[in-house]
CSV table of C-alpha atoms in Angstrom, one decimal:
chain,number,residue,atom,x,y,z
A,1,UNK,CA,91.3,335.1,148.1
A,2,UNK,CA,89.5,332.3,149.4
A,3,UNK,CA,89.0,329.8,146.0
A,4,UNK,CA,84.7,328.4,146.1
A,5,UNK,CA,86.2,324.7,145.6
A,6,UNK,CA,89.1,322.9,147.5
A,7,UNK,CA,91.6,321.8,144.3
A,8,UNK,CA,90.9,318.2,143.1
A,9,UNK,CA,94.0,316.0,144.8
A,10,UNK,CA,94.7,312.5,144.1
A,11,UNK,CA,92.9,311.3,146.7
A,12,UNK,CA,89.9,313.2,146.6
A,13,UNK,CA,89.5,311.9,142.6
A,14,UNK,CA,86.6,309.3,142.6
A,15,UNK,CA,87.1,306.5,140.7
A,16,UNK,CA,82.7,306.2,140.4
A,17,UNK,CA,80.1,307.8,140.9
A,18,UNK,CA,81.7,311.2,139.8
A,19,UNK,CA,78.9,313.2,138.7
A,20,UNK,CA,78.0,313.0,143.0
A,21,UNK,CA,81.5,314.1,143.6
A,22,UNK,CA,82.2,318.1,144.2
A,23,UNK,CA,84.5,320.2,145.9
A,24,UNK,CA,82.4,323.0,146.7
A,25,UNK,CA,83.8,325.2,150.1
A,26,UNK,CA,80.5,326.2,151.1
A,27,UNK,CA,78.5,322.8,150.6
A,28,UNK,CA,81.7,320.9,152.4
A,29,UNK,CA,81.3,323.5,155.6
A,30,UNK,CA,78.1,323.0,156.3
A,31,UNK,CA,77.9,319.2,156.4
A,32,UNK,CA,80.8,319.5,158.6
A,33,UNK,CA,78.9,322.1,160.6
A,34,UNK,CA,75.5,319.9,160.7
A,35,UNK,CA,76.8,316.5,161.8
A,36,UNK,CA,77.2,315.8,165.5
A,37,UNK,CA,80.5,313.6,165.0
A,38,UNK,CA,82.8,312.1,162.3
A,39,UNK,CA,84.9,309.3,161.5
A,40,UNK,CA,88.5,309.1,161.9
A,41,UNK,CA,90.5,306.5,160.5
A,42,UNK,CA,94.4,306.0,160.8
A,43,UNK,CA,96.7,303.3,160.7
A,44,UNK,CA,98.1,301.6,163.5
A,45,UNK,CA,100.8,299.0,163.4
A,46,UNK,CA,99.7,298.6,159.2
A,47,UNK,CA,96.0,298.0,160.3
A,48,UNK,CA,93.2,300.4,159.8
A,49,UNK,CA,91.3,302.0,162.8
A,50,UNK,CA,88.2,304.1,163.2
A,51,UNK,CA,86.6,305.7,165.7
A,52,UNK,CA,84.0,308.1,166.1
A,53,UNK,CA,85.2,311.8,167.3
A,54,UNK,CA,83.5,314.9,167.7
A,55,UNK,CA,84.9,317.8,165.4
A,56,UNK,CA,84.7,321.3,165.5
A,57,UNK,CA,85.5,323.5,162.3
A,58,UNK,CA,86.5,327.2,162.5
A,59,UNK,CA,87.2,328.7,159.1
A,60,UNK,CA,89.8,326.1,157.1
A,61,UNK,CA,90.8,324.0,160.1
A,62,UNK,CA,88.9,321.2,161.7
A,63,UNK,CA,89.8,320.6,165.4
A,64,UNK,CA,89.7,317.4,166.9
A,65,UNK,CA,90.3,316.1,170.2
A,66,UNK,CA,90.7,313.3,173.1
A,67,UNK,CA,92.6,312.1,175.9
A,68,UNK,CA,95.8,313.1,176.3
A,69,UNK,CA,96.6,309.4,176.8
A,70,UNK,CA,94.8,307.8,174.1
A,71,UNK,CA,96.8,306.1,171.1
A,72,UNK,CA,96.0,308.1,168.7
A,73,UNK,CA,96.2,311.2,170.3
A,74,UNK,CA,99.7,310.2,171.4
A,75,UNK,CA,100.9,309.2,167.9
A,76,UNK,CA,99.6,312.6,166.3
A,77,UNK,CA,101.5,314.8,169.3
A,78,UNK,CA,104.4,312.7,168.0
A,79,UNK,CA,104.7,314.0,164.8
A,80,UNK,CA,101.8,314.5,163.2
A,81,UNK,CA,99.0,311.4,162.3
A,82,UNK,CA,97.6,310.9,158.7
A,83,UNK,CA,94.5,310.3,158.8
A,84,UNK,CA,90.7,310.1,156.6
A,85,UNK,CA,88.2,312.0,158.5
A,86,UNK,CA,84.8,311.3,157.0
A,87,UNK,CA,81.3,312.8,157.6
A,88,UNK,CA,78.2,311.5,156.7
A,89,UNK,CA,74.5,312.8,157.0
A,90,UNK,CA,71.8,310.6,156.3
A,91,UNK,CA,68.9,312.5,154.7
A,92,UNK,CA,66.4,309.6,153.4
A,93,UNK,CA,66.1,306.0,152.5
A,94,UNK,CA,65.4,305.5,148.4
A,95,UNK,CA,63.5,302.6,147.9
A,96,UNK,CA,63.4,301.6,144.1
A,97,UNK,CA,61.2,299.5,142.1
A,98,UNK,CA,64.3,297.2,141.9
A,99,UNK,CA,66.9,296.1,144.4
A,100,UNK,CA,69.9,296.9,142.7
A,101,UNK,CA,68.2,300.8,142.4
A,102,UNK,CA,68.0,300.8,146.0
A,103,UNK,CA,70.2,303.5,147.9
A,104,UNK,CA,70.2,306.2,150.3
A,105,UNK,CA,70.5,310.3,150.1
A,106,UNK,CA,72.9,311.4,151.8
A,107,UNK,CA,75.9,313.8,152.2
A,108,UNK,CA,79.2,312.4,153.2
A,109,UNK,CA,82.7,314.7,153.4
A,110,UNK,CA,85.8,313.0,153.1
A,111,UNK,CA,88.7,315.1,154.3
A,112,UNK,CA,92.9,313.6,153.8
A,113,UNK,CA,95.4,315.4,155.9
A,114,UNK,CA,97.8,315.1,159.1
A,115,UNK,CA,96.3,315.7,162.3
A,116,UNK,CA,98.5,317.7,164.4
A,117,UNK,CA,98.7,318.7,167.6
A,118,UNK,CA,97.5,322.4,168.7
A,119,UNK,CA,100.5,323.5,171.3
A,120,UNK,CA,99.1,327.0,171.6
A,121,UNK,CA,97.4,327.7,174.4
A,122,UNK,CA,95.2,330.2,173.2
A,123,UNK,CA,94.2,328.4,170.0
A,124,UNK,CA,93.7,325.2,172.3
A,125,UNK,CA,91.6,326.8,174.2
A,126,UNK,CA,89.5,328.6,171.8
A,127,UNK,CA,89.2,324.8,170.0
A,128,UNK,CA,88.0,323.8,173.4
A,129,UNK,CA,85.3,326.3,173.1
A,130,UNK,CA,84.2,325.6,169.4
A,131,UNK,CA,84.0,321.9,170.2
A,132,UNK,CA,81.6,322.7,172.8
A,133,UNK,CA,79.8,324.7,170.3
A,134,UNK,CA,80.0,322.6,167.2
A,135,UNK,CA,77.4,319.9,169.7
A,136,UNK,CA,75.4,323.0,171.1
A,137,UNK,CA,76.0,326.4,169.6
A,138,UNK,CA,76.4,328.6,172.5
A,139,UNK,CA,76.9,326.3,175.0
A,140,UNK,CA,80.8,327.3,175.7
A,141,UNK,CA,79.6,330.9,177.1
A,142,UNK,CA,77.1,328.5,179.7
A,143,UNK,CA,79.1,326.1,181.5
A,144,UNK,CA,82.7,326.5,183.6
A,145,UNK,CA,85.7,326.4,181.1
A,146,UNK,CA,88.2,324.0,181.3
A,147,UNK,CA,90.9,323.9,184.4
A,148,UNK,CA,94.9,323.7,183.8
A,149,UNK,CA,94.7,320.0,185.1
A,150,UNK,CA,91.6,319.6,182.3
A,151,UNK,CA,93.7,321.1,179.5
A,152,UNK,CA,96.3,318.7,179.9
A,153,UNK,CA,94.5,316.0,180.2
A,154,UNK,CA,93.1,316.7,176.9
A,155,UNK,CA,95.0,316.7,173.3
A,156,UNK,CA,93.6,319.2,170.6
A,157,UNK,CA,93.8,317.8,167.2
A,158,UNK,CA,94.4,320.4,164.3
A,159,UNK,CA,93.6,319.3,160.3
A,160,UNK,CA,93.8,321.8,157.8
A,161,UNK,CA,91.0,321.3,154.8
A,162,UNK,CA,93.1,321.0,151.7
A,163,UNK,CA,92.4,317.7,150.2
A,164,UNK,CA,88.7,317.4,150.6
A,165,UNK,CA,85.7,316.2,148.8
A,166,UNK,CA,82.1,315.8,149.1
A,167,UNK,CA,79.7,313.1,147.7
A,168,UNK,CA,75.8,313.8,147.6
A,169,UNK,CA,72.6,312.0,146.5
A,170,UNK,CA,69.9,313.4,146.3
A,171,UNK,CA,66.1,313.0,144.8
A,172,UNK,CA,64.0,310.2,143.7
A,173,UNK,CA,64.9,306.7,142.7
A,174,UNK,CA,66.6,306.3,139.5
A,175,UNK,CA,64.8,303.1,138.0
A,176,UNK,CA,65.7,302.1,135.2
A,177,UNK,CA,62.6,302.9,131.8
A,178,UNK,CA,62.1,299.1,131.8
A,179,UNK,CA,61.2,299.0,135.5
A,180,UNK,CA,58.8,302.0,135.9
A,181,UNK,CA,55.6,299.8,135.0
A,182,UNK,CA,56.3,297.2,137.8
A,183,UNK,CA,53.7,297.3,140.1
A,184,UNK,CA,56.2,298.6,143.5
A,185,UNK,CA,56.2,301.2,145.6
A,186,UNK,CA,58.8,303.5,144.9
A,187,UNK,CA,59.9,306.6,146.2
A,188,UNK,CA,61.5,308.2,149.4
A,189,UNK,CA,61.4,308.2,153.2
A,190,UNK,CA,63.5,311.0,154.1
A,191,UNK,CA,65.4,311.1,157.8
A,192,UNK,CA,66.5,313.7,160.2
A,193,UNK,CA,68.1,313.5,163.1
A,194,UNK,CA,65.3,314.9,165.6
A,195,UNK,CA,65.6,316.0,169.4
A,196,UNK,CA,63.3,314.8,172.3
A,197,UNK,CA,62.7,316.2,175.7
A,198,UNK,CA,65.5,317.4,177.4
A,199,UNK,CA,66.2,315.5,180.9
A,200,UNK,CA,67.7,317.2,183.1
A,201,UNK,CA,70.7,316.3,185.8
A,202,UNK,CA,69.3,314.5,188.6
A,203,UNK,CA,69.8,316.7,191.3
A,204,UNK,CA,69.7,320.1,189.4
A,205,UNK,CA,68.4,323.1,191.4
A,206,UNK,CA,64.8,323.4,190.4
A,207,UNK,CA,65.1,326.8,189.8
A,208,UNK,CA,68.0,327.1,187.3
A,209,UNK,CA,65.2,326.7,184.0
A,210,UNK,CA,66.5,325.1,180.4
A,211,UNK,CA,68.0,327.5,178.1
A,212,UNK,CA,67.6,328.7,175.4
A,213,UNK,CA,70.2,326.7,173.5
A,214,UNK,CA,68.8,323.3,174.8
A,215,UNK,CA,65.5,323.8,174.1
A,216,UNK,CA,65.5,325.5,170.7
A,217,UNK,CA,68.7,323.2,169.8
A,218,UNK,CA,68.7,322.2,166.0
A,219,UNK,CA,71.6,321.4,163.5
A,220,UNK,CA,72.5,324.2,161.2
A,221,UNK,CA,71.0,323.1,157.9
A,222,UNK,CA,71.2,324.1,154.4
A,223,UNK,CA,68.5,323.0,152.0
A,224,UNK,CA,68.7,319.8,150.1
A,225,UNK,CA,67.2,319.0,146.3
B,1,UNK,CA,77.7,277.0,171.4
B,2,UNK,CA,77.9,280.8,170.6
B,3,UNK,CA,79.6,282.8,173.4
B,4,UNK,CA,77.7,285.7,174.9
B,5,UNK,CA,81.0,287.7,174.6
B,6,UNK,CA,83.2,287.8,171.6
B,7,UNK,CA,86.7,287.1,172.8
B,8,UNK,CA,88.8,290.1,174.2
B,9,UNK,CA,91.8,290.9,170.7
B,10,UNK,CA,94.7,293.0,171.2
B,11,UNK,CA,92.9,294.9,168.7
B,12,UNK,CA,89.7,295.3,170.9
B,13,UNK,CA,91.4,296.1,173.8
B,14,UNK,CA,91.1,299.9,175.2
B,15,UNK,CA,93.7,302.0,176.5
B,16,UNK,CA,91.6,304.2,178.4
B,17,UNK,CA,87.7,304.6,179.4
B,18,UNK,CA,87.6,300.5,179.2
B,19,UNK,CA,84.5,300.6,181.8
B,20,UNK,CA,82.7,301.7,178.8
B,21,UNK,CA,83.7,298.8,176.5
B,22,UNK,CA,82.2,295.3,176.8
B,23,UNK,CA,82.0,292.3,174.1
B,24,UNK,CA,78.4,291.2,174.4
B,25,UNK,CA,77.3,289.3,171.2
B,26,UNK,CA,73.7,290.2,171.8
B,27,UNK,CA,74.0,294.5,172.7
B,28,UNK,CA,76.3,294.3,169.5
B,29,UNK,CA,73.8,292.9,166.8
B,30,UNK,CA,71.2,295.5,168.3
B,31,UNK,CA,73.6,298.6,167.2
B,32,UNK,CA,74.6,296.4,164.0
B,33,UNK,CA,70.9,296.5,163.2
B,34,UNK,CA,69.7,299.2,164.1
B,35,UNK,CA,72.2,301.4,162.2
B,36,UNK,CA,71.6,302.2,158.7
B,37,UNK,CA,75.3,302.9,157.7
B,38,UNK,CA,79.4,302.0,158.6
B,39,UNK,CA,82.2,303.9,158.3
B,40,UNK,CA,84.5,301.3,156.4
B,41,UNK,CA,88.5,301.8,157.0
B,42,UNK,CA,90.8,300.3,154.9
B,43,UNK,CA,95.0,301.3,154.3
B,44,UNK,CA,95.4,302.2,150.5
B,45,UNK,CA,99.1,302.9,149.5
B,46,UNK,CA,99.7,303.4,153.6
B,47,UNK,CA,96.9,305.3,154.1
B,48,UNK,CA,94.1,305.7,155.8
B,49,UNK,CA,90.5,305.7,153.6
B,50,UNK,CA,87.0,305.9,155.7
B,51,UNK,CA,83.9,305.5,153.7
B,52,UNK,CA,80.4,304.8,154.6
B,53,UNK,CA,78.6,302.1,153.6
B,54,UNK,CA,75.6,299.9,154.1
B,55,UNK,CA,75.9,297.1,155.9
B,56,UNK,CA,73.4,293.5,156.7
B,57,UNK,CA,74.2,291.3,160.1
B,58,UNK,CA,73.5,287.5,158.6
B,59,UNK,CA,73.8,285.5,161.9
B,60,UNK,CA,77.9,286.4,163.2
B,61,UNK,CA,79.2,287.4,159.4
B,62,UNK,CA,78.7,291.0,158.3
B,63,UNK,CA,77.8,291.6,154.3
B,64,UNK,CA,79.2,295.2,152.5
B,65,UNK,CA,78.7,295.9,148.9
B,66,UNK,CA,80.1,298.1,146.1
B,67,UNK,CA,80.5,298.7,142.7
B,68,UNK,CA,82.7,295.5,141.1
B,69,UNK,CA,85.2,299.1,139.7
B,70,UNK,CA,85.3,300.5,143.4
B,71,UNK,CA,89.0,300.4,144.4
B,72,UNK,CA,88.1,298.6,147.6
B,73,UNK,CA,86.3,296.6,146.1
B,74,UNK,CA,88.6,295.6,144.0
B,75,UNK,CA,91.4,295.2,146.3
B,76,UNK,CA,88.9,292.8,148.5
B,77,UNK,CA,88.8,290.6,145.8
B,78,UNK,CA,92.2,290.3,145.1
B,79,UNK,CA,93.0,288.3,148.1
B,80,UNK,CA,91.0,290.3,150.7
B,81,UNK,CA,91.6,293.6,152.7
B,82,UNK,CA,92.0,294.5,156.4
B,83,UNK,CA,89.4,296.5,157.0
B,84,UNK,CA,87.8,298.5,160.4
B,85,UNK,CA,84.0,298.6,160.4
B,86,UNK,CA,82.3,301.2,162.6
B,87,UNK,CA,79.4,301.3,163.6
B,88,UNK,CA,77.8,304.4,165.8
B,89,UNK,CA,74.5,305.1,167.1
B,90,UNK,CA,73.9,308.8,168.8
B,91,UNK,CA,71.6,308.5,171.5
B,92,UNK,CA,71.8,312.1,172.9
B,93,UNK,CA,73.8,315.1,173.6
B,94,UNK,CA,75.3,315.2,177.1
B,95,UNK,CA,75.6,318.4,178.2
B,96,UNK,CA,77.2,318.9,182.2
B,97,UNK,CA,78.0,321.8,184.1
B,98,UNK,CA,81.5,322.4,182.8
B,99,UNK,CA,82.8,322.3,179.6
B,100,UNK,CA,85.5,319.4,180.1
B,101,UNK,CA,82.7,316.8,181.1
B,102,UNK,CA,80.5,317.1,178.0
B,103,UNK,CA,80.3,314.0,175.9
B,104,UNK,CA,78.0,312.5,174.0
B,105,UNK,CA,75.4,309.3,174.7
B,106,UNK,CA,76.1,306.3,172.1
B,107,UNK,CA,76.9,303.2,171.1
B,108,UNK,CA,79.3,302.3,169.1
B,109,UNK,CA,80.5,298.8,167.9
B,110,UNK,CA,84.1,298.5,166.1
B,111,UNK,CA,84.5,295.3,163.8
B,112,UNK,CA,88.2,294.1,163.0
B,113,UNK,CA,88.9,291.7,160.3
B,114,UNK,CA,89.9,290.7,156.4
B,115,UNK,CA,87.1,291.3,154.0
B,116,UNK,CA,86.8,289.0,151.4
B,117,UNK,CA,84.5,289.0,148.5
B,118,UNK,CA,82.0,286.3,148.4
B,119,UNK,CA,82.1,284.2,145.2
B,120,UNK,CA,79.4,281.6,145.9
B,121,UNK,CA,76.4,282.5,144.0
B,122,UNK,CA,73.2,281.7,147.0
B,123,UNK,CA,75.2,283.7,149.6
B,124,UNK,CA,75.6,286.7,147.5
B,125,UNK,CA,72.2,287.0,146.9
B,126,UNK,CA,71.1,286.5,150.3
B,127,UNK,CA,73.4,289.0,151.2
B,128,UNK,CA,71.9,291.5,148.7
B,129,UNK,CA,68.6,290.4,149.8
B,130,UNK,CA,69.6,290.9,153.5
B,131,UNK,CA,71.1,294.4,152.5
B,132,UNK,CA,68.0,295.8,151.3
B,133,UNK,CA,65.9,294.3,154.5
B,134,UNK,CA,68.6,295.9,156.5
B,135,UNK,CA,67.6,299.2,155.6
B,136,UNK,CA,64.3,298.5,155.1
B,137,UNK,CA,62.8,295.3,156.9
B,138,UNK,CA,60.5,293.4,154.4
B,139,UNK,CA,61.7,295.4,151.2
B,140,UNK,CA,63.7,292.9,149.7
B,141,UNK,CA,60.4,290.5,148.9
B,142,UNK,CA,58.6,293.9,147.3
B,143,UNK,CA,61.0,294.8,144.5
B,144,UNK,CA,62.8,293.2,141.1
B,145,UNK,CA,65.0,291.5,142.4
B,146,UNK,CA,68.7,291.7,140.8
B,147,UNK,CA,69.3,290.8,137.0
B,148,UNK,CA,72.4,288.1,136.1
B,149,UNK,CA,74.1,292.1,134.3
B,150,UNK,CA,73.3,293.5,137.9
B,151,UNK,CA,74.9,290.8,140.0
B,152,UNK,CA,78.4,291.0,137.8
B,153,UNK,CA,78.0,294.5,138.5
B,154,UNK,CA,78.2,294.0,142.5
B,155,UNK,CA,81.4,293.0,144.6
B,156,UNK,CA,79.8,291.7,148.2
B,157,UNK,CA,81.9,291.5,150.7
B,158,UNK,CA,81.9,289.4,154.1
B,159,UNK,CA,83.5,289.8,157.2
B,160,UNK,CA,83.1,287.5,160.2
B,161,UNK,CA,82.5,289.2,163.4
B,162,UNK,CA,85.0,287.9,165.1
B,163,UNK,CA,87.5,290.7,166.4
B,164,UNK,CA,84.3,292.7,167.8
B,165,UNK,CA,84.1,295.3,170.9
B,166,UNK,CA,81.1,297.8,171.6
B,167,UNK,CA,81.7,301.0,173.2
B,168,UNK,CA,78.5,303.1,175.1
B,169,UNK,CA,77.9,305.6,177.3
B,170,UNK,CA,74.4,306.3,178.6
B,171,UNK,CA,72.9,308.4,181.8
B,172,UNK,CA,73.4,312.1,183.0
B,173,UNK,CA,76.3,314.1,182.5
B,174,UNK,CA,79.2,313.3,184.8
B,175,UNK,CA,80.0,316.3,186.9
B,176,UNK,CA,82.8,316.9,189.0
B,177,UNK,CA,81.2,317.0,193.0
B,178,UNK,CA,82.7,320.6,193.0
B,179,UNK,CA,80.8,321.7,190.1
B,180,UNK,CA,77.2,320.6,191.1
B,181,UNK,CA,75.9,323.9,192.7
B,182,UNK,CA,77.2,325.6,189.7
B,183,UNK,CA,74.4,327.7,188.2
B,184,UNK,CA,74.3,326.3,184.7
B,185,UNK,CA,72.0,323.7,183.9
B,186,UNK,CA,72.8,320.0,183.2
B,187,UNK,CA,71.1,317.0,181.7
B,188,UNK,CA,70.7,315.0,178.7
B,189,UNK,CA,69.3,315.9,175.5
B,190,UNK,CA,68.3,312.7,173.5
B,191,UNK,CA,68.5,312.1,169.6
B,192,UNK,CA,66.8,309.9,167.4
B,193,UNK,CA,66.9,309.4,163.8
B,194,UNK,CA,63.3,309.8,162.6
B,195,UNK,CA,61.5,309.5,159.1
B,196,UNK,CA,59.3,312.1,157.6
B,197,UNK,CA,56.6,311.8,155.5
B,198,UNK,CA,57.6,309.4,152.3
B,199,UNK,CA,57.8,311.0,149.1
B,200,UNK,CA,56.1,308.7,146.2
B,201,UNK,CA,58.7,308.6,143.3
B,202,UNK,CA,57.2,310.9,140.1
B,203,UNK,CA,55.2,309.2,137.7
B,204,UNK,CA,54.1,306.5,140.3
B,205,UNK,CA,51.1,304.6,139.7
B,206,UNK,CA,48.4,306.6,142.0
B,207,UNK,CA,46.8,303.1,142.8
B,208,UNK,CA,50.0,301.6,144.3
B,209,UNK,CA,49.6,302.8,147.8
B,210,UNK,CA,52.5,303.0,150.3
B,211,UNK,CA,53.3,299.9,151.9
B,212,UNK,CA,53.0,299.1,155.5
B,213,UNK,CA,57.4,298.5,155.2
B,214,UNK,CA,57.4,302.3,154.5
B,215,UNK,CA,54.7,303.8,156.5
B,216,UNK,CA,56.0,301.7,159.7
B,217,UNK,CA,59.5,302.0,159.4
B,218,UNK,CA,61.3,302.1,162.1
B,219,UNK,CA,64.9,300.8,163.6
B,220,UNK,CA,65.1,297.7,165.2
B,221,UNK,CA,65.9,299.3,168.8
B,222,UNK,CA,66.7,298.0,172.2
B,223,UNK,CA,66.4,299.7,175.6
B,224,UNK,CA,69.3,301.8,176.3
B,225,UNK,CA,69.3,303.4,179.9
């Protein structure tokens, strides 16, 4: 059976802030499933990199993936590459009566792990898909799927989620008793990540119409105290 | 004189899509502005940690801050830490005819460098100053500023932008010429990060109204075509 918290490891142990630390399986998926991209960070030649990607999860993997010829790519086909994926939302600015007070709600996942590389086709290809659908759910079943020369040319990244944590904040400003008189405006501006008008392709056939999964696109969300 | 580019590193050097990276000083303090969070990277015991943070652009240094017990922190002090600092802004969802040419529009900057706390007394408060007008431009002169308890309590760090590349893609999707009378439709579907309503903090004053730096935020932005 499927445990509701991913086991504490010594990496995902905060060394502060730990009452906004959790484990929680459910809480962890959907900020994975709401953001639009992540963070990966390895180490190359001692040094730390990192470089936006977009992710895909299905069930307890997250899927990754790039050019077949890209460093990173390249040094995780070879073995395996450790890496620190992290995900963060930004859900509001909080603006307290003092400076030091000052901080932002948000929810950010930290996953630890190898990256290895997917050599199954059939799980490649079905990453392929999710990927499309982790940036627009049901898009994969509306566009032409990838070609043999495309798969190659492309490196699916595989990262179990076993040494993962979450970190929230969430609600007003904590100012401190003495501050609570001063005479600042306090309080929260709260951000989403909102679509506009779809453009479409110059030179698309007037007649094909935007679907469904453009215009009513929106991140799956969970609520937020 | 200031350059228009930052120099070319062997660190900022790409190894694939490199028409999509340039070194312009000026289209990278726009995304360092405009952003309200980094990912920070940083090797600890040989591997890879990615955190987000908030960041302030002073002039060509870049100010981080943290908790004087945070590991990272700690380690900066003690002699300074190689860190990555990225930066990414999602501009919109690009979404072409087949599923291999999807990407996403963005702009992404990727700062190389040693972070070293800063010990001089005047800059670390302008810093802190500049981290709260970061997120919020005018805040800093509206709030208690920090207390000497507060100050010991907060490790800033500064990196100079010096090992500094910026990564974008903008337009239409890229379709391949054999796809284009493909019956699915194609375009561009842009994303902005946008406030909602503020939330007053409970228990505020009913006669401190919310300030014009609240009720006008908005990014610093730059036409991006």
């Amino acid at each position: 059976m499927t445990q509701a918290s991913y086991p504490r490891t010594a990496q995902t142990t905060p060394t502060r802030h730990s009452d906004r630390v959790t484990y929680d399986r459910t809480a962890v998926h959907s900020v994975l499933d709401e953001a639009v991209l992540c963070h990966v960070g390895y180490v190359l030649d001692g040094r730390p990199v990192v470089l936006p990607q977009l992710h895909a999860r299905v069930g307890e993997q997250l899927y990754l993936h790039g050019s077949s010829g890209a460093r990173a790519m390249r040094a995780a086909a070879d073995g395996g590459l450790a890496v620190c994926v992290t995900v963060t939302l930004i859900d509001g600015l909080v603006l307290a009566r003092s400076a030091f007070n000052h901080s932002i709600n948000y929810r950010s996942v930290v996953v630890h792990g190898i990256a290895a590389e997917v050599s199954n086709e059939a799980e490649k290809q079905a990453a392929l898909a999710a990927l499309v659908d982790a940036v627009v759910p049901g898009r994969s079943a509306a566009v032409r799927g990838p070609s043999r020369k495309e798969l190659a040319a492309t490196t699916v990244l595989r990262l179990a989620l076993e040494s993962v944590s979450i970190k929230t904040r969430t609600g007003p400003p904590g100012d401190d008793e003495s501050d609570l008189d001063l005479p600042y405006w306090a309080g929260v501006l709260p951000l989403t990540q909102a679509p506009g008008p779809p453009a479409p392709a110059p030179g698309l056939a007037p007649s094909i119409s935007t679907p469904d999964h453009v215009t009513a696109w929106t991140r799956p969300t969970t609520p937020s105290s």
